[in-house]
Short mmCIF file of C-alpha atoms in Angstrom, two decimals:
data_model
loop_
_atom_site.label_atom_id
_atom_site.label_comp_id
_atom_site.label_asym_id
_atom_site.label_seq_id
_atom_site.Cartn_x
_atom_site.Cartn_y
_atom_site.Cartn_z
CA GLU X 1133 3.83 13.26 -14.92
CA ALA X 1134 1.50 12.59 -12.02
CA GLN X 1135 3.54 11.26 -9.15
CA VAL X 1136 4.33 11.05 -5.46
CA THR X 1137 7.95 11.70 -4.60
CA GLN X 1138 9.82 10.88 -1.41
CA ASN X 1139 13.23 11.91 -0.15
CA PRO X 1140 15.55 10.49 0.79
CA ARG X 1141 15.13 7.05 -0.72
CA TYR X 1142 17.64 5.51 1.69
CA LEU X 1143 18.72 6.73 5.09
CA ILE X 1144 20.93 5.30 7.80
CA THR X 1145 20.93 7.19 11.07
CA VAL X 1146 21.59 6.71 14.77
CA THR X 1147 19.25 6.52 17.71
CA GLY X 1148 17.95 9.88 18.84
CA LYS X 1149 18.99 11.96 15.85
CA LYS X 1150 15.96 13.81 14.53
CA LEU X 1151 15.12 13.24 10.90
CA THR X 1152 12.48 14.21 8.35
CA VAL X 1153 11.32 12.25 5.34
CA THR X 1154 9.68 14.47 2.77
CA CYS X 1155 6.71 13.57 0.59
CA SER X 1156 5.29 15.62 -2.23
CA GLN X 1157 2.49 15.01 -4.74
CA ASN X 1158 1.61 16.97 -7.87
CA MET X 1159 -1.96 15.72 -8.36
CA ASN X 1160 -3.71 18.25 -6.11
CA HIS X 1161 -4.94 15.42 -3.89
CA GLU X 1162 -6.59 16.23 -0.61
CA TYR X 1163 -5.75 13.01 1.18
CA MET X 1164 -2.22 11.94 2.05
CA SER X 1165 -0.96 9.09 4.22
CA TRP X 1166 2.18 7.54 5.55
CA TYR X 1167 2.57 3.76 5.81
CA ARG X 1168 5.35 1.59 7.14
CA GLN X 1169 6.10 -1.85 5.79
CA ASP X 1170 7.61 -4.56 7.95
CA PRO X 1171 8.21 -8.23 7.12
CA GLY X 1172 5.24 -10.38 7.98
CA LEU X 1173 3.09 -7.37 8.84
CA GLY X 1174 2.31 -5.85 5.47
CA LEU X 1175 1.77 -2.10 5.33
CA ARG X 1176 0.30 -0.23 8.25
CA GLN X 1177 -0.89 3.36 8.27
CA ILE X 1178 1.06 5.74 10.51
CA TYR X 1179 -0.67 9.07 10.01
CA TYR X 1180 -2.97 10.60 7.49
CA SER X 1181 -4.18 14.01 6.44
CA MET X 1182 -7.50 14.87 4.88
CA ASN X 1183 -6.51 18.41 3.94
CA VAL X 1184 -4.20 21.27 4.83
CA GLU X 1185 -3.77 21.56 8.60
CA VAL X 1186 -5.92 18.45 9.15
CA THR X 1187 -4.02 15.41 10.33
CA ASP X 1188 -4.87 12.35 12.40
CA LYS X 1189 -3.33 9.20 13.76
CA GLY X 1190 -3.39 5.96 11.86
CA ASP X 1191 -2.81 2.53 13.30
CA VAL X 1192 0.82 2.92 14.42
CA PRO X 1193 1.49 6.62 15.20
CA GLU X 1194 3.82 6.26 18.21
CA GLY X 1195 7.17 7.95 17.67
CA TYR X 1196 6.11 9.92 14.60
CA LYS X 1197 4.88 13.38 13.81
CA VAL X 1198 3.52 14.90 10.64
CA SER X 1199 2.51 18.28 9.36
CA ARG X 1200 0.44 19.49 6.43
CA LYS X 1201 1.11 23.16 5.84
CA GLU X 1202 0.75 22.94 2.09
CA LYS X 1203 -1.54 20.72 0.09
CA ARG X 1204 1.24 19.08 -1.89
CA ASN X 1205 3.62 18.25 0.99
CA PHE X 1206 3.27 15.84 3.90
CA PRO X 1207 6.57 15.33 5.74
CA LEU X 1208 7.10 12.55 8.27
CA ILE X 1209 9.14 13.54 11.30
CA LEU X 1210 10.96 11.23 13.68
CA GLU X 1211 12.03 13.43 16.56
CA SER X 1212 14.00 10.73 18.37
CA PRO X 1213 14.33 7.67 16.15
CA SER X 1214 14.77 4.26 17.70
CA PRO X 1215 15.85 0.95 16.16
CA ASN X 1216 12.26 -0.33 16.09
CA GLN X 1217 11.52 2.37 13.54
CA THR X 1218 13.82 0.71 11.06
CA SER X 1219 11.43 0.04 8.22
CA LEU X 1220 10.37 0.79 4.68
CA TYR X 1221 8.15 3.86 4.53
CA PHE X 1222 5.63 4.75 1.86
CA CYS X 1223 3.80 7.99 1.30
CA ALA X 1224 0.48 7.89 -0.55
CA SER X 1225 -2.05 10.38 -1.81
CA SER X 1226 -5.61 10.12 -3.05
CA PRO X 1227 -8.37 12.46 -4.17
CA ARG X 1228 -11.28 13.30 -1.92
CA GLY X 1229 -14.75 12.16 -2.75
CA GLY X 1230 -15.97 10.28 -5.77
CA ARG X 1231 -16.33 6.57 -5.98
CA PHE X 1232 -12.82 5.68 -6.89
CA ASN X 1233 -10.61 6.57 -4.00
CA GLU X 1234 -7.49 4.96 -5.35
CA GLN X 1235 -4.25 5.68 -3.54
CA PHE X 1236 -1.07 6.59 -5.36
CA PHE X 1237 2.13 5.47 -3.69
CA GLY X 1238 5.58 6.99 -3.64
CA PRO X 1239 8.70 4.90 -4.31
CA GLY X 1240 9.45 4.26 -0.64
CA THR X 1241 12.14 5.31 1.83
CA ARG X 1242 14.24 2.64 3.47
CA LEU X 1243 15.24 3.81 6.94
CA THR X 1244 17.78 2.10 9.18
CA VAL X 1245 18.19 3.32 12.76
CA LEU X 1246 21.33 2.05 14.48
CA ALA Z 348 -12.77 -3.48 11.77
CA GLN Z 349 -11.57 -4.32 8.32
CA SER Z 350 -8.94 -6.98 7.77
CA VAL Z 351 -7.24 -8.81 4.96
CA THR Z 352 -5.87 -12.33 5.18
CA GLN Z 353 -3.34 -13.78 2.84
CA PRO Z 354 -2.96 -17.33 4.17
CA ASP Z 355 0.10 -18.25 2.13
CA ILE Z 356 3.31 -16.59 3.31
CA HIS Z 357 5.47 -18.27 0.69
CA ILE Z 358 4.58 -19.96 -2.57
CA THR Z 359 6.94 -21.66 -5.01
CA VAL Z 360 5.89 -22.49 -8.56
CA SER Z 361 7.73 -23.66 -11.63
CA GLU Z 362 8.05 -21.31 -14.56
CA GLY Z 363 5.16 -21.87 -16.93
CA ALA Z 364 2.89 -23.27 -14.25
CA SER Z 365 -0.33 -21.60 -13.21
CA LEU Z 366 -0.58 -19.47 -10.11
CA GLU Z 367 -3.29 -18.61 -7.63
CA LEU Z 368 -2.69 -16.35 -4.63
CA ARG Z 369 -5.40 -16.30 -2.04
CA CYS Z 370 -6.92 -13.26 -0.37
CA ASN Z 371 -9.84 -13.07 2.04
CA TYR Z 372 -11.18 -9.84 3.42
CA SER Z 373 -13.47 -8.61 6.13
CA TYR Z 374 -15.06 -5.24 5.50
CA GLY Z 375 -18.17 -3.60 6.84
CA ALA Z 376 -19.08 -1.67 3.71
CA THR Z 377 -18.79 -2.08 -0.01
CA PRO Z 378 -15.12 -2.83 -0.55
CA TYR Z 379 -12.68 -1.53 -3.07
CA LEU Z 380 -10.13 -4.30 -3.63
CA PHE Z 381 -6.59 -4.15 -4.91
CA TRP Z 382 -3.60 -6.32 -5.67
CA TYR Z 383 -0.14 -4.79 -5.56
CA VAL Z 384 3.21 -6.31 -6.44
CA GLN Z 385 6.55 -5.38 -4.94
CA SER Z 386 9.68 -6.57 -6.70
CA PRO Z 387 12.86 -6.83 -4.63
CA GLY Z 388 14.04 -3.37 -3.63
CA GLN Z 389 11.18 -1.68 -5.43
CA GLY Z 390 8.04 0.21 -4.50
CA LEU Z 391 4.45 -0.89 -4.90
CA GLN Z 392 2.99 -1.40 -8.32
CA LEU Z 393 -0.76 -1.70 -8.78
CA LEU Z 394 -1.65 -4.92 -10.61
CA LEU Z 395 -5.41 -4.55 -10.68
CA LYS Z 396 -8.42 -3.27 -8.77
CA TYR Z 397 -12.07 -4.09 -8.38
CA PHE Z 398 -14.98 -1.97 -7.25
CA SER Z 399 -18.02 -3.15 -9.19
CA GLY Z 400 -19.23 -4.86 -12.32
CA ASP Z 401 -17.72 -7.99 -13.81
CA THR Z 402 -16.30 -10.03 -10.96
CA LEU Z 403 -13.35 -11.16 -13.05
CA VAL Z 404 -10.94 -8.29 -13.53
CA GLN Z 405 -7.91 -8.14 -15.74
CA GLY Z 406 -4.71 -6.44 -14.73
CA ILE Z 407 -1.26 -5.80 -15.99
CA LYS Z 408 1.39 -8.44 -16.69
CA GLY Z 409 -1.24 -11.07 -17.53
CA PHE Z 410 -2.75 -11.20 -14.03
CA GLU Z 411 -6.44 -11.49 -13.25
CA ALA Z 412 -8.46 -11.66 -10.08
CA GLU Z 413 -11.93 -12.90 -9.27
CA PHE Z 414 -14.18 -11.29 -6.68
CA LYS Z 415 -16.44 -13.71 -4.84
CA ARG Z 416 -18.70 -11.86 -2.46
CA SER Z 417 -20.13 -15.04 -0.90
CA GLN Z 418 -16.64 -16.17 0.06
CA SER Z 419 -15.24 -12.69 0.81
CA SER Z 420 -12.37 -13.55 -1.47
CA PHE Z 421 -10.38 -11.81 -4.15
CA ASN Z 422 -7.87 -14.35 -5.43
CA LEU Z 423 -5.16 -13.43 -7.90
CA ARG Z 424 -4.38 -15.75 -10.80
CA LYS Z 425 -2.02 -16.09 -13.69
CA PRO Z 426 -2.18 -18.93 -16.23
CA SER Z 427 1.55 -19.18 -16.86
CA VAL Z 428 4.13 -17.73 -14.51
CA HIS Z 429 7.35 -16.14 -15.75
CA TRP Z 430 10.58 -15.99 -13.77
CA SER Z 431 10.21 -12.20 -13.61
CA ASP Z 432 7.00 -12.62 -11.59
CA ALA Z 433 9.04 -13.52 -8.52
CA ALA Z 434 8.09 -10.83 -6.02
CA GLU Z 435 5.92 -10.14 -3.02
CA TYR Z 436 2.21 -9.69 -3.60
CA PHE Z 437 -0.14 -7.72 -1.41
CA CYS Z 438 -3.90 -7.75 -1.34
CA ALA Z 439 -5.59 -4.62 0.04
CA VAL Z 440 -9.08 -3.35 0.78
CA GLY Z 441 -10.23 0.23 1.00
CA PRO Z 442 -13.37 2.29 1.18
CA LEU Z 443 -15.61 2.78 -1.80
CA GLY Z 444 -17.92 5.70 -1.49
CA GLU Z 445 -18.50 9.37 -1.79
CA THR Z 446 -18.34 10.32 1.83
CA ASP Z 447 -15.28 10.88 3.94
CA THR Z 448 -14.27 7.79 5.80
CA GLY Z 449 -12.06 7.35 8.77
CA GLY Z 450 -8.43 6.96 7.90
CA GLY Z 451 -8.44 9.22 4.86
CA ASN Z 452 -9.14 6.45 2.38
CA LYS Z 453 -6.82 4.15 4.25
CA LEU Z 454 -5.95 0.88 2.62
CA THR Z 455 -5.81 -2.18 4.84
CA PHE Z 456 -3.18 -4.58 3.58
CA GLY Z 457 -2.65 -8.27 3.98
CA THR Z 458 0.70 -9.51 5.22
CA GLY Z 459 1.85 -10.43 1.74
CA THR Z 460 2.71 -13.60 -0.18
CA GLN Z 461 6.27 -14.12 -1.33
CA LEU Z 462 6.35 -15.81 -4.74
CA LYS Z 463 9.38 -17.80 -5.82
CA VAL Z 464 9.63 -19.08 -9.38
CA GLU Z 465 11.73 -22.13 -10.13
CA LEU Z 466 13.31 -22.36 -13.54
#
């Protein structure tokens, strides 16, 4: 089954404790993105990657890091989480090129930083 | 820069009544338009999408949307709402094309409309 998976689905942590949220897709997509969803703000892109070892900032990159060492994986790293990073996070992937650049979303990770 | 406006933050309708959720977009190129639904505690589910052709598109769960280029709108409709339709609805716009675009095919989302259904 074609899908985007994220782990963990729920996470409660404390300020300053490094964490990683994993994202994996099995569709051989080139493009991957991370979004955060906050009430009243919709979804905003954090970082994206257009291929292995190619990453770039989205609209709200502060406080986050990413890496793309393998095509299927795109982990989101919070080196020193703060309470304002409490949010719902979505990973997405999409194929490169073609007319129909639809994004496929993972199930989401709800993060609480105390 | 692209943007999406969903002017209604909350909407309440009675079960069985018709529904229209508004979406206006600003996009510099040919847009690729989406509606997603998010039920409480759930992820995003794609309701429908539009990129060309017939401006009235049908989606899942009995939803439809109409693209009006002159009004830069892509409103979502349903003739008869069911209690299970209570959720948050997001309109989004993305790039349509064969060349790489900034943001890696980023979708720009509206702020969402929360739908409440009264029994």
